[in-house]
Short mmCIF file of C-alpha atoms and ligand atoms in Angstrom, two decimals:
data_model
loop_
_atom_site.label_atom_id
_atom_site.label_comp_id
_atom_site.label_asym_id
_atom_site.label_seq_id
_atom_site.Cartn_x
_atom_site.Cartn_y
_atom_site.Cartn_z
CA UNK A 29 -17.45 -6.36 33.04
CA UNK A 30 -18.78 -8.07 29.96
CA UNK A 31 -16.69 -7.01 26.87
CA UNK A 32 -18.39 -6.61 23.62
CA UNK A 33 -16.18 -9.50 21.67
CA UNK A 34 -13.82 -11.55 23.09
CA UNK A 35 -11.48 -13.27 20.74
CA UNK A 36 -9.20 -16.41 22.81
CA UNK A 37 -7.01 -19.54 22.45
CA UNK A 38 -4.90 -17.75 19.82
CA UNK A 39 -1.26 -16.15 20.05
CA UNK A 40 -1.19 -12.01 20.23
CA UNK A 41 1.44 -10.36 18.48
CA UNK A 42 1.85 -7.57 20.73
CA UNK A 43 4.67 -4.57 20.76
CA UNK A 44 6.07 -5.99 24.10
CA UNK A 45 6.62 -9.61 22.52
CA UNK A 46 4.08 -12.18 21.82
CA UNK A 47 1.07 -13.42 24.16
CA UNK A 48 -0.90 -16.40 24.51
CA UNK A 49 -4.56 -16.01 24.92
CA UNK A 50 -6.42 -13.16 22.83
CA UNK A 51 -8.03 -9.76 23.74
CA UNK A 52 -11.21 -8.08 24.77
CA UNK A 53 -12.82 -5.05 22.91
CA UNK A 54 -15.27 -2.24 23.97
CA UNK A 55 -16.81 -0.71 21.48
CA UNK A 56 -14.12 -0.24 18.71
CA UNK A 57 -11.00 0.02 21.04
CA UNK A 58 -8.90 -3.26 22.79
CA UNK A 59 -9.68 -3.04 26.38
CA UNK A 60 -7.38 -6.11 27.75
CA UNK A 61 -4.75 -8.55 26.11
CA UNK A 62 -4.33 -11.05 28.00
CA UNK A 63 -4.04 -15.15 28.76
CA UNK A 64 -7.32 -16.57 28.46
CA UNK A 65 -8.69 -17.29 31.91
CA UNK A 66 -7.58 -13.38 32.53
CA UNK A 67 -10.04 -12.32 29.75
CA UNK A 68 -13.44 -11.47 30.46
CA UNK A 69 -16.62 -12.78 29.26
CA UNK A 70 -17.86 -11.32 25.63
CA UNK A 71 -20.85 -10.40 24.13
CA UNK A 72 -19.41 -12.24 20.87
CA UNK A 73 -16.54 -15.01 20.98
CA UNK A 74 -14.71 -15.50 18.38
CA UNK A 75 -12.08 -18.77 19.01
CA UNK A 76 -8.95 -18.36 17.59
CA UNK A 77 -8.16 -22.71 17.27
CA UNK A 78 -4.39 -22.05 17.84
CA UNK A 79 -3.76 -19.24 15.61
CA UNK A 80 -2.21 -15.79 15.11
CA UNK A 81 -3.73 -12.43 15.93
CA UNK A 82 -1.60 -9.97 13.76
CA UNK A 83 -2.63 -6.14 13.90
CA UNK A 84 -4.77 -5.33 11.28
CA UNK A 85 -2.74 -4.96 8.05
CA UNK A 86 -2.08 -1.34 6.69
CA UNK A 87 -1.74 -0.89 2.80
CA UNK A 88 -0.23 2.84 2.49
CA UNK A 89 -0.70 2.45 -1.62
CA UNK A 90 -4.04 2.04 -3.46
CA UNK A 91 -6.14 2.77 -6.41
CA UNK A 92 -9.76 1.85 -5.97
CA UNK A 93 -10.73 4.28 -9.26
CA UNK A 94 -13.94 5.89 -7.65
CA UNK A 95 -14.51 8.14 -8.76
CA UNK A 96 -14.20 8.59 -12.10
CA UNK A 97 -13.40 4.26 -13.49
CA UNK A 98 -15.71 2.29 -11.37
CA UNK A 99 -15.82 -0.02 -14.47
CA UNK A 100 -12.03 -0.76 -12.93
CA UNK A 101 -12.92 -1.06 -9.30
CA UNK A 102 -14.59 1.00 -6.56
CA UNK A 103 -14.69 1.41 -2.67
CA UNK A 104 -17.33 -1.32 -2.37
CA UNK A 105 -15.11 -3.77 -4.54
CA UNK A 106 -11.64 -2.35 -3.39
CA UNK A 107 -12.41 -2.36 0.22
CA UNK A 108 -14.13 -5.71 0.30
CA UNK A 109 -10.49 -6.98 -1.22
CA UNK A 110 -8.87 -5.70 1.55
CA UNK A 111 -11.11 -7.27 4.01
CA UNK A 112 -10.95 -10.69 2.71
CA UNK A 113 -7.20 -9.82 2.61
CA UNK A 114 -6.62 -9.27 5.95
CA UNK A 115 -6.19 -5.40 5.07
CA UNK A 116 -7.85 -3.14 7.95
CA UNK A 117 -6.60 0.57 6.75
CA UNK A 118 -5.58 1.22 2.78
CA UNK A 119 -4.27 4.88 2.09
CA UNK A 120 -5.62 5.61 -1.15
CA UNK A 121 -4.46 7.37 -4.28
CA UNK A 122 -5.15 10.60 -5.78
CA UNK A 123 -5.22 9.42 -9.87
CA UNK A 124 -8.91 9.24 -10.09
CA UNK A 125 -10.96 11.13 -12.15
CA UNK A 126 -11.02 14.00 -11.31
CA UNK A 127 -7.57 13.86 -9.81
CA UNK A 128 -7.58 14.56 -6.02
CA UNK A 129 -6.45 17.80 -6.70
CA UNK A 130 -9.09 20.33 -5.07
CA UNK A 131 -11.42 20.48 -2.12
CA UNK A 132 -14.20 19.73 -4.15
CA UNK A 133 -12.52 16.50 -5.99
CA UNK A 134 -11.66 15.10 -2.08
CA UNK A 135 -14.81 16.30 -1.04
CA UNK A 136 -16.62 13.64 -3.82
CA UNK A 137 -14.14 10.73 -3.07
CA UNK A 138 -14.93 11.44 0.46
CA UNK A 139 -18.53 10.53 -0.30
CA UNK A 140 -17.52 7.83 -2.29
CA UNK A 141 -15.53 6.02 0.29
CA UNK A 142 -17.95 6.80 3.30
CA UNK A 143 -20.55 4.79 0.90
CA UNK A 144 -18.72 1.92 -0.09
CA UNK A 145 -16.04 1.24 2.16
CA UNK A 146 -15.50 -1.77 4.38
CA UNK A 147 -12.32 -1.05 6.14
CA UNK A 148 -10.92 2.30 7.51
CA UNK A 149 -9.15 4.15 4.86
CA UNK A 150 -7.12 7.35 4.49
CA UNK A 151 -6.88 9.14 1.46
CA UNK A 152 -4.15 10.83 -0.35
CA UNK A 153 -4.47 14.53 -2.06
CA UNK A 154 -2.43 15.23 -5.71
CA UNK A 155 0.63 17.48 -5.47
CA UNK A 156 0.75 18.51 -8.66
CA UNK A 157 1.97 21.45 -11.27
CA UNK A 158 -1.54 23.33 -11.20
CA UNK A 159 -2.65 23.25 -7.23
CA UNK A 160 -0.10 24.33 -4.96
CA UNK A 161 -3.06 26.66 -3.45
CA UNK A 162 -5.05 23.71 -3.02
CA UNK A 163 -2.47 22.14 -0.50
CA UNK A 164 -3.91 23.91 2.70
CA UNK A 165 -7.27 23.35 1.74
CA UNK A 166 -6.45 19.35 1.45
CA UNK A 167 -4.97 19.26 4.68
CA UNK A 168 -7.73 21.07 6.34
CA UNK A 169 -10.06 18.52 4.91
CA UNK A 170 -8.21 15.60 5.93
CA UNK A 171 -5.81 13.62 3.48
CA UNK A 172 -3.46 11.45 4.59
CA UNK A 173 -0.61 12.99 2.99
CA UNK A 174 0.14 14.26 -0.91
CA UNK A 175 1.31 12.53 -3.23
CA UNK A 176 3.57 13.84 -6.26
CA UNK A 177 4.11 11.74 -9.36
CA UNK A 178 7.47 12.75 -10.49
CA UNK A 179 7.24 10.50 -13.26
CA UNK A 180 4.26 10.07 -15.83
CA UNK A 181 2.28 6.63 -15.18
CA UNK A 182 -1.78 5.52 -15.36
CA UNK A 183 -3.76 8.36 -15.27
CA UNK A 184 -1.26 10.38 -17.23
CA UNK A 185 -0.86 13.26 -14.56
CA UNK A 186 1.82 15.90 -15.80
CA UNK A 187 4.97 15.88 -13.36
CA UNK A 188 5.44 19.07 -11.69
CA UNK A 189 8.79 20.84 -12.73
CA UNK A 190 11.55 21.54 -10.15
CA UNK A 191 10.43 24.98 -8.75
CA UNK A 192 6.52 23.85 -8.15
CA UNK A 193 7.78 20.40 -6.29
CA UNK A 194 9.89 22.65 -3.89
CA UNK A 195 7.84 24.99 -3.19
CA UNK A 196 5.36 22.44 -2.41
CA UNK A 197 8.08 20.38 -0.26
CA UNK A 198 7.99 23.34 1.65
CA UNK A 199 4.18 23.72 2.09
CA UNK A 200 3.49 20.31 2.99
CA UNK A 201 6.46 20.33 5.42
CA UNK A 202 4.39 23.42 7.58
CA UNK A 203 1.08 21.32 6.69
CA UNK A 204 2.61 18.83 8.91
CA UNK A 205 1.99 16.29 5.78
CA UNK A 206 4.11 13.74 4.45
CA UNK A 207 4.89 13.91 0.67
CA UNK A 208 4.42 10.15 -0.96
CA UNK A 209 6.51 10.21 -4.46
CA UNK A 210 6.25 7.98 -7.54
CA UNK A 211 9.77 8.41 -8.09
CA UNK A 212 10.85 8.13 -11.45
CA UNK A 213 12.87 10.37 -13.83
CA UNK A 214 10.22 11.92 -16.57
CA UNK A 215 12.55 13.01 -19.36
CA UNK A 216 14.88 9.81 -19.40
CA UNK A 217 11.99 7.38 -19.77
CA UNK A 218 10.25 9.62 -22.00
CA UNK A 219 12.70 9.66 -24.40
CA UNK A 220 13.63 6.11 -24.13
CA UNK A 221 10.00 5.36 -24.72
CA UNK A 222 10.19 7.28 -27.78
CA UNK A 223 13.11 5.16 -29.63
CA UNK A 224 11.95 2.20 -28.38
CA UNK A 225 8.77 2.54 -30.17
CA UNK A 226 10.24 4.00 -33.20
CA UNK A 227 12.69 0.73 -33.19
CA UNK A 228 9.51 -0.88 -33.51
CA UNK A 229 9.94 -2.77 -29.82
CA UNK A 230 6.65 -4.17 -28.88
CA UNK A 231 7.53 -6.99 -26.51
CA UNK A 232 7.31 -6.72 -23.11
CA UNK A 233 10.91 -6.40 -22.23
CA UNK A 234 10.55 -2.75 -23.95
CA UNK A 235 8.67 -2.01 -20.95
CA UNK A 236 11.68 -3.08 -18.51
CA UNK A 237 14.13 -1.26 -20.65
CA UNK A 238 11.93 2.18 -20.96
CA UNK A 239 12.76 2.64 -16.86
CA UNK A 240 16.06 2.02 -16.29
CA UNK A 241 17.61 2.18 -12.70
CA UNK A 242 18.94 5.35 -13.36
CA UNK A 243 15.01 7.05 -13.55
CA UNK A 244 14.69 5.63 -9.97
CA UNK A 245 18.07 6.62 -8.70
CA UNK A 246 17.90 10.31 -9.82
CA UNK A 247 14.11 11.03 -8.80
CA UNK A 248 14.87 9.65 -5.34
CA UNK A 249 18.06 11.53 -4.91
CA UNK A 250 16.33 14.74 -6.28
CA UNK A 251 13.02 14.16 -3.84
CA UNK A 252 15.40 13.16 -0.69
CA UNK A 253 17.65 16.53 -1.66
CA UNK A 254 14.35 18.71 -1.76
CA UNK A 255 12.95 17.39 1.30
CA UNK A 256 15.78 17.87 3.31
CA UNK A 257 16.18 21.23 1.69
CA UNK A 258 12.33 21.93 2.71
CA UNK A 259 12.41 19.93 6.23
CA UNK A 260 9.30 18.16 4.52
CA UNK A 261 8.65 14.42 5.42
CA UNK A 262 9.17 11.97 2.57
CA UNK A 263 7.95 8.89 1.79
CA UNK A 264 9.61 6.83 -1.53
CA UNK A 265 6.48 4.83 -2.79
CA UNK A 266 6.89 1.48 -4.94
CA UNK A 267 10.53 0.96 -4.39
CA UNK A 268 11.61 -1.49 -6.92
CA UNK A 269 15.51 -1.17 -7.07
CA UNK A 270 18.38 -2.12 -5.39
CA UNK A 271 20.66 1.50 -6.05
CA UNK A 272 18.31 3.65 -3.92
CA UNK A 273 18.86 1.46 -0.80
CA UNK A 274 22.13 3.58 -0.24
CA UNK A 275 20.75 6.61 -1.07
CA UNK A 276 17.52 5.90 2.01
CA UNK A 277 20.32 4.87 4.36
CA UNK A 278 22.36 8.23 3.54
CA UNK A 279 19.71 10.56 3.84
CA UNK A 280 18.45 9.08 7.19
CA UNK A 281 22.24 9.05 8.26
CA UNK A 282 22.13 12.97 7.59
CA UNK A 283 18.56 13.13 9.79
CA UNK A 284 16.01 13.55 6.87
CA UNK A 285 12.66 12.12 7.36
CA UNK A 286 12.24 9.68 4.75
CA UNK A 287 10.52 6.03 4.85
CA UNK A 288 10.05 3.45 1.90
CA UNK A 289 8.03 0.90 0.80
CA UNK A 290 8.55 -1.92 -1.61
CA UNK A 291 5.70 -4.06 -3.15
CA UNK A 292 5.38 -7.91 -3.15
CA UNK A 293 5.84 -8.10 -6.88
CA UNK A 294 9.56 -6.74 -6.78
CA UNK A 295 10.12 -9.04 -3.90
CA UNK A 296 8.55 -11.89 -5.77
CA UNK A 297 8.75 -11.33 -9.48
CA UNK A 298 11.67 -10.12 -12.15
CA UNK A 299 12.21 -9.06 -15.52
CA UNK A 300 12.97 -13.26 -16.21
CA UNK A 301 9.22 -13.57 -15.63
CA UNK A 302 8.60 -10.58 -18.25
CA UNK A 303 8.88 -13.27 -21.22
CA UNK A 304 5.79 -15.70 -18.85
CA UNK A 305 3.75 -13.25 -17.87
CA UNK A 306 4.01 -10.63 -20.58
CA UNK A 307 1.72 -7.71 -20.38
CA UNK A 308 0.28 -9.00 -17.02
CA UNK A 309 3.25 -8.10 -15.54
CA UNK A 310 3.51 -4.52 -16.59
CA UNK A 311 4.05 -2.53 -13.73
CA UNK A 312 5.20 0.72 -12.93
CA UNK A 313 8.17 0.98 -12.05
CA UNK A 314 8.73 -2.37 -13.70
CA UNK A 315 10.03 -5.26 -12.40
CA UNK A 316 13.72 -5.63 -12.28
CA UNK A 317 16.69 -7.72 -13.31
CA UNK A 318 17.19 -10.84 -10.87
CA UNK A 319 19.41 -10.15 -8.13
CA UNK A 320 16.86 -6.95 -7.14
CA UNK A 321 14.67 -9.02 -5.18
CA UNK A 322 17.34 -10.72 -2.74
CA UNK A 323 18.69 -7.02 -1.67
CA UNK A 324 14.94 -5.84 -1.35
CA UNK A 325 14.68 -8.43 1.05
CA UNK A 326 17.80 -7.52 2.87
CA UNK A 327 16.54 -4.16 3.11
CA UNK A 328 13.17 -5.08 4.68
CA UNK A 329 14.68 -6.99 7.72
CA UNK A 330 17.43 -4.20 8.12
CA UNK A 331 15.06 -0.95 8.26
CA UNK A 332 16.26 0.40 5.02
CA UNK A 333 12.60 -0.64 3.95
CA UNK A 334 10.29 0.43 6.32
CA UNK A 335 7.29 -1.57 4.89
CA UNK A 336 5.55 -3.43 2.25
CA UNK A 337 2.28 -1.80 0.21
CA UNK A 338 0.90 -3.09 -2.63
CA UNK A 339 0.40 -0.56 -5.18
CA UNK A 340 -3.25 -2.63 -6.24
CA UNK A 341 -4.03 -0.78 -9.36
CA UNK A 342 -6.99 -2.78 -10.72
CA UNK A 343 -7.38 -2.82 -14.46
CA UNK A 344 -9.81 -4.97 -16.78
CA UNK A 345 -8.57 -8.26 -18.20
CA UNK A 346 -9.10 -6.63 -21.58
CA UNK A 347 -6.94 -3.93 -20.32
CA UNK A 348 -4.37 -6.13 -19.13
CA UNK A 349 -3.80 -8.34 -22.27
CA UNK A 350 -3.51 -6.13 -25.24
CA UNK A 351 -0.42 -7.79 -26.83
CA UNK A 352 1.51 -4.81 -27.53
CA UNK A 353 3.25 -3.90 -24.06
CA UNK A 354 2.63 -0.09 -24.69
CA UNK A 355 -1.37 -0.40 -25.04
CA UNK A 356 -1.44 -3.31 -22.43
CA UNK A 357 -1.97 -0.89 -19.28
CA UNK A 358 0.06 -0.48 -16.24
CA UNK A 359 -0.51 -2.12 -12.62
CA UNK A 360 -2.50 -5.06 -11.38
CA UNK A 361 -4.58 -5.91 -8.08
CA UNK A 362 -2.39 -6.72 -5.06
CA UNK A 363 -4.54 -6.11 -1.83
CA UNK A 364 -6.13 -9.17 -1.60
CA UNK A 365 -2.95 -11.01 -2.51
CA UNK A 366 -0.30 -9.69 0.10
CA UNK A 367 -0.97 -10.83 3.31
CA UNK A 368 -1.15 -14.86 2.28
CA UNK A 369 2.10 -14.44 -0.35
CA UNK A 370 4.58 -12.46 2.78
CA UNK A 371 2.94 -15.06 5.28
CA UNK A 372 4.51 -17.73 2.90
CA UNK A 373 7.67 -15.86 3.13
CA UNK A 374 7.21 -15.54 6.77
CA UNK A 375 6.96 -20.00 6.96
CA UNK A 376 9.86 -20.05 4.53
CA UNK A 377 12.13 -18.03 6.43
CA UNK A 378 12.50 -15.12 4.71
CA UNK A 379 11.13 -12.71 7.32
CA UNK A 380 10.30 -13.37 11.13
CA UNK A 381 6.78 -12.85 11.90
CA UNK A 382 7.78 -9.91 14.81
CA UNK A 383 9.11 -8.07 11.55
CA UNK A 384 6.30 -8.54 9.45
CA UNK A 385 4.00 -6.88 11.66
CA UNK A 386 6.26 -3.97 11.64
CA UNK A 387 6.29 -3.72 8.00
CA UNK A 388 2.92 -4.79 7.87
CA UNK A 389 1.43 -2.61 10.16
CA UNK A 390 3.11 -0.99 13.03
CA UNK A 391 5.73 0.73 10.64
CA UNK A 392 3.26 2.21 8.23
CA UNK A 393 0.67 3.68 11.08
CA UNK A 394 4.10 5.74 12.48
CA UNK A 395 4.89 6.98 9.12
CA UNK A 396 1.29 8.18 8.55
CA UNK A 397 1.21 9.43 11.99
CA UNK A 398 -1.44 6.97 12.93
CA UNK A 399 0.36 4.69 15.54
CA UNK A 400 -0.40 3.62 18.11
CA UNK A 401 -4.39 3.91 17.56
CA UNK A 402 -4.03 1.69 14.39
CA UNK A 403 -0.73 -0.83 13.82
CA UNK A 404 -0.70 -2.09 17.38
CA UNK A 405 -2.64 -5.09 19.42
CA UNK A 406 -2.44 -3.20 22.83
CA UNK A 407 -4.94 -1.41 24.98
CA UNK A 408 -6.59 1.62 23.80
CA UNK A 409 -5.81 0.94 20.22
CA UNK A 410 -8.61 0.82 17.94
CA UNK A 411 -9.41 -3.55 17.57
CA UNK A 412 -8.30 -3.84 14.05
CA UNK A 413 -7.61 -7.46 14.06
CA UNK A 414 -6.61 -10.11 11.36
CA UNK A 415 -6.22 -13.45 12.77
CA UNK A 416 -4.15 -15.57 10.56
CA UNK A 417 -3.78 -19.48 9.80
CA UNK A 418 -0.28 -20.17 9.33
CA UNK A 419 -0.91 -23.99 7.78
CA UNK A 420 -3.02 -23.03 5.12
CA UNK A 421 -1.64 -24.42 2.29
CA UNK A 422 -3.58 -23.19 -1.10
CA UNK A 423 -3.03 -21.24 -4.25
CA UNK A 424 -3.99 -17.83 -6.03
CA UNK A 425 -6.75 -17.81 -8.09
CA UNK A 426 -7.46 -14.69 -10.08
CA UNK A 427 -10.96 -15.73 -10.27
CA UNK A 428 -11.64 -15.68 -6.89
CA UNK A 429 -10.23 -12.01 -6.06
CA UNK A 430 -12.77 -9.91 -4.82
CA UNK A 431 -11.59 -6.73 -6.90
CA UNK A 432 -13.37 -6.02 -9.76
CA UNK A 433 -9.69 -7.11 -11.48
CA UNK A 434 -9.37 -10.66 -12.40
CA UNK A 435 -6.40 -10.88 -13.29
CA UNK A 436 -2.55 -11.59 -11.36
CA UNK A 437 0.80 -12.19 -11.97
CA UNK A 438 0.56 -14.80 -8.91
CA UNK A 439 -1.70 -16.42 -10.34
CA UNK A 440 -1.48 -20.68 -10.18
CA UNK A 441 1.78 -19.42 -6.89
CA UNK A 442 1.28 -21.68 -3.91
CA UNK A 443 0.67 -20.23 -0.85
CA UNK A 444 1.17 -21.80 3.17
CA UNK A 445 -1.13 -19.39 4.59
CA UNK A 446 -3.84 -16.89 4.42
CA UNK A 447 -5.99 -14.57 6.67
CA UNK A 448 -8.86 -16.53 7.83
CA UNK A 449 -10.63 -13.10 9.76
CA UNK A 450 -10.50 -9.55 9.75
CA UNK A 451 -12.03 -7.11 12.59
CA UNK A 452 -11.95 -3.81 11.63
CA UNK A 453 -12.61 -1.17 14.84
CA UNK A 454 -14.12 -4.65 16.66
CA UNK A 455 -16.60 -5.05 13.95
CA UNK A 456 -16.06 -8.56 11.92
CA UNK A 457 -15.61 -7.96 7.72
CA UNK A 458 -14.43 -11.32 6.82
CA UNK A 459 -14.92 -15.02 8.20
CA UNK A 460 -13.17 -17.64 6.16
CA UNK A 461 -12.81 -15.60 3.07
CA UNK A 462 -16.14 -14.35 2.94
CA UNK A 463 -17.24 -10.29 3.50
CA UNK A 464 -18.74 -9.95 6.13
CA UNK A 465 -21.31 -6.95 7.50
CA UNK A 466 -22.51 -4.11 5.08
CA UNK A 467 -20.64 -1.57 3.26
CA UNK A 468 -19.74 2.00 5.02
CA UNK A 469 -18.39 0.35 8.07
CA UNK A 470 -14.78 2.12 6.82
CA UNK A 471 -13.83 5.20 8.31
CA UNK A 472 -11.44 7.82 7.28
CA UNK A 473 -8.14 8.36 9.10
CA UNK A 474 -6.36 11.53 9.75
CA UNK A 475 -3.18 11.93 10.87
CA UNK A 476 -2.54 12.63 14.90
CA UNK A 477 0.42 14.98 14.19
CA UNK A 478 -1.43 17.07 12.37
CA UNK A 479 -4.39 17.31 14.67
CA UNK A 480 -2.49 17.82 17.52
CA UNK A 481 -0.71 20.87 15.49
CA UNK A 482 -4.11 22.86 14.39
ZN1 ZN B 523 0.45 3.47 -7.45
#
């Protein structure tokens, strides 16, 4: 048999432990991993000079704007991030505009993304205060999962009160659909938003001090208390704060089904580099005090995080550098960014490599019900593949980002290593940092569960 690419003379990071050699793919699936004289002949080599095949990265938290702020980014520009990020499958939020609310606003971002996008992608459908009949419909068409901003943030969609987010806890959970929440407490930040401005606090620690711990701490407690209530599956997006690590390891404790991501700017980044980076650095939830960061990390190689996203929420420059903190917008890209920053972490220490391809990718494709056809380099799963050069010392350069958004808090931050190519479903995206192939290669994702339920 003649395979139809044949990547060898790398190191496999497999589920069973590592391998040295490389795989063979048919079509879009891995047919063999194996040593290299045990591989068959390809179609296509591709030699891996030493290096490391990781499973395609999976970013469960994304804005790519389309439709509705393709001045911002859109599936073309998002995507081709990812790719030339190592990224194979980004889950993708539902604050566009329209808001992924209805069958008809999925059904026009599912156009959108079949157009433009370069790696496979899932996307997420709003739970919000107006469209609790719309839930079904979503599911039927194919998100990924809802998500329910609990807290107002960019795009300014209302939180639903108590008795709608139940109720739809309860939906999703016989939907077979995992609720994703942007967990922070409305009224508290509201209000603290409020006298902050009227105190005439424009600086960008205003921004740090409008979402205190507490906001995160309550709206977690609250959406961990209505899942379990519900029997819904939860999943804590953005987690920026060391008090809701005991509150994660509680709940599961008690058997709910929760998992939890953190981002690489609150492992990363603090409040100390509010004064430096100023508006850049506006985030929400906002970056916290030192002394956040080192328990984040403890969290990630424990389990009590299950995985890292990115939360890339491109904005303009212009957007980004307004010098009052509350006009200077929220978020920043991340996508592109991610894989070569936790690789450094990976070389430093920090994280073994095994566990970075759980929370990378193996971790995130079982939350989303996706494993083990994405998040795994093993026979039968689909060849998403980014091969990585672990001695690749460089920096981050805003400039060259492939998202529309030229502009990071990393910028100028040395990094040891970087994704040098990505295979999505045994197709090639990037080589050396460049895109590779035409857009519309992505595909959407669905989650098994689900399917195998209807
Ligand atoms: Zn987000």
């Amino acid at each position: 048999m003649t395979a139809d690419l044949v990547i060898r003379g790398g190191t496999v990071m497999t589920p069973q432990g590592r391998v040295r050699g490389g795989l063979a793919v048919a079509g879009e699936r891995i047919v063999a991993v194996a040593a290299d004289e045990a591989l068959p002949p390809g179609r296509e080599v591709i030699e891996a000079g030493g290096r490391y095949l990781l499973p395609g990265v999976i970013d469960s938290h994304v804005h790519f704007r389309e439709p509705g702020l393709e001045y911002k980014e859109d599936w073309e520009s998002g995507t081709t991030a990812a790719a030339c990020g190592g990224v194979t499958t980004v889950l993708e939020m539902p604050n566009t505009r329209p808001p992924t609310a209805t069958v008809e606003a999925l059904a026009l971002k599912q156009r959108c993304a079949a157009r433009g996008a370069r790696v496979d992608y899932g996307i997420f459908g709003l739970l919000g205060q107006d469209n609790l009949d719309a839930l079904a419909g979503l599911a039927e068409h194919g998100v990924i999962g809802f998500k329910c901003y609990m807290g107002e943030t960019v795009g300014a969609i209302p939180a639903p009160d108590d008795g709608v987010m139940l109720e739809a806890f309860q939906r999703a959970a016989r939907l077979g659909l995992r609720v994703a929440v942007h967990a922070e407490n409305n009224g508290i930040m509201q209000r603290l938003i409020s006298r902050l401005k009227a105190a005439g606090r424009t600086d960008p620690l205003a921004h740090v001090e409008s979402r205190p711990e507490i906001c995160a701490v309550e709206a977690v407690t609250r959406a961990v208390l209505f899942a379990e209530w519900a029997g819904a599956a939860l999943h804590v997006c953005h987690e920026s704060c060391k008090d809701v690590l005991p509150i994660l390891r509680a709940a599961r404790q008690r058997g709910v089904d929760v998992t939890a991501e953190t981002c690489p700017h609150y492992l990363l980044l603090s409040s100390a580099d509010m004064g430096r980076l100023g508006p850049v650095l506006r985030m929400n939830p906002p970056v916290r005090a030192p002394g956040h960061a080192e328990a984040l990390w403890a969290g990630l190689r424990d389990g009590t995080l299950d995985m890292i996203a990115t939360d890339h929420s491109p904005h303009t420059v212009e957007e980004k550098t307004l010098p009052d903190i509350w006009h200077a917008v929220s978020g920043f890209p991340g996508v592109e960014t991610a894989v070569p920053l936790m690789l450094t972490e990976v070389q430093r220490g920090r994280l073994t490599l095994e566990r970075y391809v759980e929370v990378s990718a193996a971790s995130p494709a079982r939350a989303w019900s996706l494993y083990p056809r994405k998040g795994a380099l093993q026979v039968g799963s689909d060849a998403d593949v980014v091969i990585v050069d672990l001695d690749a010392p460089g920096e981050i350069r805003a400039a060259a980002l492939h998202s529309k958004s030229k502009i990071t808090p990393f910028e100028g931050f040395k990094i040891a290593a970087r994704p040098v190519c990505t295979i999505v479903r045994g197709r090639v995206v990037m080589r050396d940092g460049v895109p590779v192939g035409p857009a519309g290669w992505g595909r959407p994702v669905t989650p098994a569960a689900r399917a195998a339920r209807s």
